[in-house]
Amino acid sequence: MGEKKANCCSVSRDNHKSSPVDLKKVVSKAIIRKENMILIPSGEFLMGTDDQIGFPNDGEGPVRHVKVDSFYIDTYAVTNEQFAEFIRDTHYITDAERYGWSFVFHMFVPEGIKKVSKQVPQTPWWYAVEGAYWKCPEGEGSTIEARLDHPVIHISWNDAIAYCQWAGKRLPTEAEWEYAARGGLNQKIYPWGNKLTYKGKYQCNIWQGEFPIDNKATDGYVGTAPVNTFTPNGYGLYNVSGNVWEWCRDWFSPTHHMNANHINPNGPSSGTSKVIKGGSYLCHKSYCNRYRVAARSSNTIDSSTGNMGFRCAADE
Ligand SMILES: [Cu+2]
């Protein structure tokens, strides 16, 4: 794990043993449903940031003019309920199930399970919990019953694209994601403007208090929040900032965009990890100020954690 990974947000599997997902086995539904999707008009925007509060090593800058064709994007992150429908239909097995474990944040790991779970040395707030997957987010005995309208978590990039294929959709490119997340605003820090709170109220689900031990939950949530929490951005998208990281289609590179085409960019042709955007309920300014709309991180395609989910896009 390099320095880039030593943040609150992303933690990766180090033993890659799963074979690539066989997408031929995932049959697409006949009807592509565009309900709860928003048509984002084609246009040009300023992508990235040169702001010093950012993480230059993540490749947030330089700011560049990017053109994007119109596309649809989900209003909300994919929920547990939606993912359950996909599983009922396809009997798809997620990466977390194939490995038999997934990464869970320490505060959600029961003491008994902590004793028998591996901690991640550089980021000891992450435990590799046996039996943790989307349906049992904290391992054996946990359920999503009270969280059907929360974003599905413990979803790898492989899992996300399998869902997309079933739904007749696709993942957004990073440029599409950021264009949609900015909600029509120009170079603002957050999807709603430059101030984190509005009239003292939080606009997103992130960490308050001292990371990683004391989450004051001033925003109302310690873990995930329902996907329709808080005010949507100018395009009507909910929770693009905070709550869960969202997978994008592109391979990650901190430098590729510096010399790339800026019309419908879709990232490098290969790589070792995929872009994630938006930050999560674990992000905190002191530690990992990645809930800004220009922020970016990445993870390997078979990694899954309790703070990574996704939303789908589709061609117009
Ligand atoms: Cu973070």
PDB file of N, CA and C and ligand atoms in Angstrom, residues 7-10 245 279-280 282-284 287-291 307, ligand 1:
ATOM      1  N   ASN A   7      -5.396   6.747   3.457  1.00  0.00           N
ATOM      2  CA  ASN A   7      -6.418   7.723   3.798  1.00  0.00           C
ATOM      3  C   ASN A   7      -7.596   6.952   4.358  1.00  0.00           C
ATOM      4  N   CYS A   8      -8.613   7.688   4.752  1.00  0.00           N
ATOM      5  CA  CYS A   8      -9.716   7.006   5.411  1.00  0.00           C
ATOM      6  C   CYS A   8     -10.532   6.184   4.435  1.00  0.00           C
ATOM      7  N   CYS A   9     -10.388   6.495   3.180  1.00  0.00           N
ATOM      8  CA  CYS A   9     -11.429   6.084   2.250  1.00  0.00           C
ATOM      9  C   CYS A   9     -11.230   4.748   1.615  1.00  0.00           C
ATOM     10  N   SER A  10     -10.058   4.521   1.071  1.00  0.00           N
ATOM     11  CA  SER A  10      -9.988   3.329   0.256  1.00  0.00           C
ATOM     12  C   SER A  10      -8.969   2.372   0.832  1.00  0.00           C
ATOM     13  N   TRP A 245     -18.453   6.302  -1.522  1.00  0.00           N
ATOM     14  CA  TRP A 245     -17.669   6.469  -2.746  1.00  0.00           C
ATOM     15  C   TRP A 245     -18.434   5.819  -3.882  1.00  0.00           C
ATOM     16  N   GLY A 279     -16.190  10.716  -2.161  1.00  0.00           N
ATOM     17  CA  GLY A 279     -15.911  10.579  -0.735  1.00  0.00           C
ATOM     18  C   GLY A 279     -17.003   9.806  -0.026  1.00  0.00           C
ATOM     19  N   SER A 280     -16.865   9.669   1.289  1.00  0.00           N
ATOM     20  CA  SER A 280     -17.815   8.821   2.012  1.00  0.00           C
ATOM     21  C   SER A 280     -18.077   9.350   3.414  1.00  0.00           C
ATOM     22  N   LEU A 282     -16.863   8.511   5.915  1.00  0.00           N
ATOM     23  CA  LEU A 282     -15.641   8.494   6.723  1.00  0.00           C
ATOM     24  C   LEU A 282     -14.726   9.682   6.450  1.00  0.00           C
ATOM     25  N   CYS A 283     -15.027  10.463   5.445  1.00  0.00           N
ATOM     26  CA  CYS A 283     -14.122  11.554   5.082  1.00  0.00           C
ATOM     27  C   CYS A 283     -14.200  12.694   6.088  1.00  0.00           C
ATOM     28  N   HIS A 284     -13.045  13.239   6.408  1.00  0.00           N
ATOM     29  CA  HIS A 284     -12.959  14.392   7.301  1.00  0.00           C
ATOM     30  C   HIS A 284     -11.832  15.289   6.815  1.00  0.00           C
ATOM     31  N   TYR A 287      -8.214  14.828   7.642  1.00  0.00           N
ATOM     32  CA  TYR A 287      -7.587  13.569   7.294  1.00  0.00           C
ATOM     33  C   TYR A 287      -7.696  13.223   5.821  1.00  0.00           C
ATOM     34  N   CYS A 288      -8.881  13.417   5.316  1.00  0.00           N
ATOM     35  CA  CYS A 288      -9.125  12.999   3.945  1.00  0.00           C
ATOM     36  C   CYS A 288     -10.228  13.874   3.382  1.00  0.00           C
ATOM     37  N   ASN A 289      -9.803  15.045   2.941  1.00  0.00           N
ATOM     38  CA  ASN A 289     -10.753  16.044   2.450  1.00  0.00           C
ATOM     39  C   ASN A 289     -11.180  15.686   1.021  1.00  0.00           C
ATOM     40  N   ARG A 290     -11.792  14.517   0.883  1.00  0.00           N
ATOM     41  CA  ARG A 290     -12.110  14.045  -0.472  1.00  0.00           C
ATOM     42  C   ARG A 290     -13.605  14.007  -0.772  1.00  0.00           C
ATOM     43  N   TYR A 291     -14.358  14.771  -0.013  1.00  0.00           N
ATOM     44  CA  TYR A 291     -15.775  14.913  -0.345  1.00  0.00           C
ATOM     45  C   TYR A 291     -15.990  16.136  -1.219  1.00  0.00           C
ATOM     46  N   ASN A 307     -17.780   1.347   2.523  1.00  0.00           N
ATOM     47  CA  ASN A 307     -18.098   2.729   2.134  1.00  0.00           C
ATOM     48  C   ASN A 307     -17.952   2.968   0.635  1.00  0.00           C
TER      49      ASN A 307
HETATM   50 CU    CU B   1     -12.092   9.986   2.632  1.00  0.00          CU
END
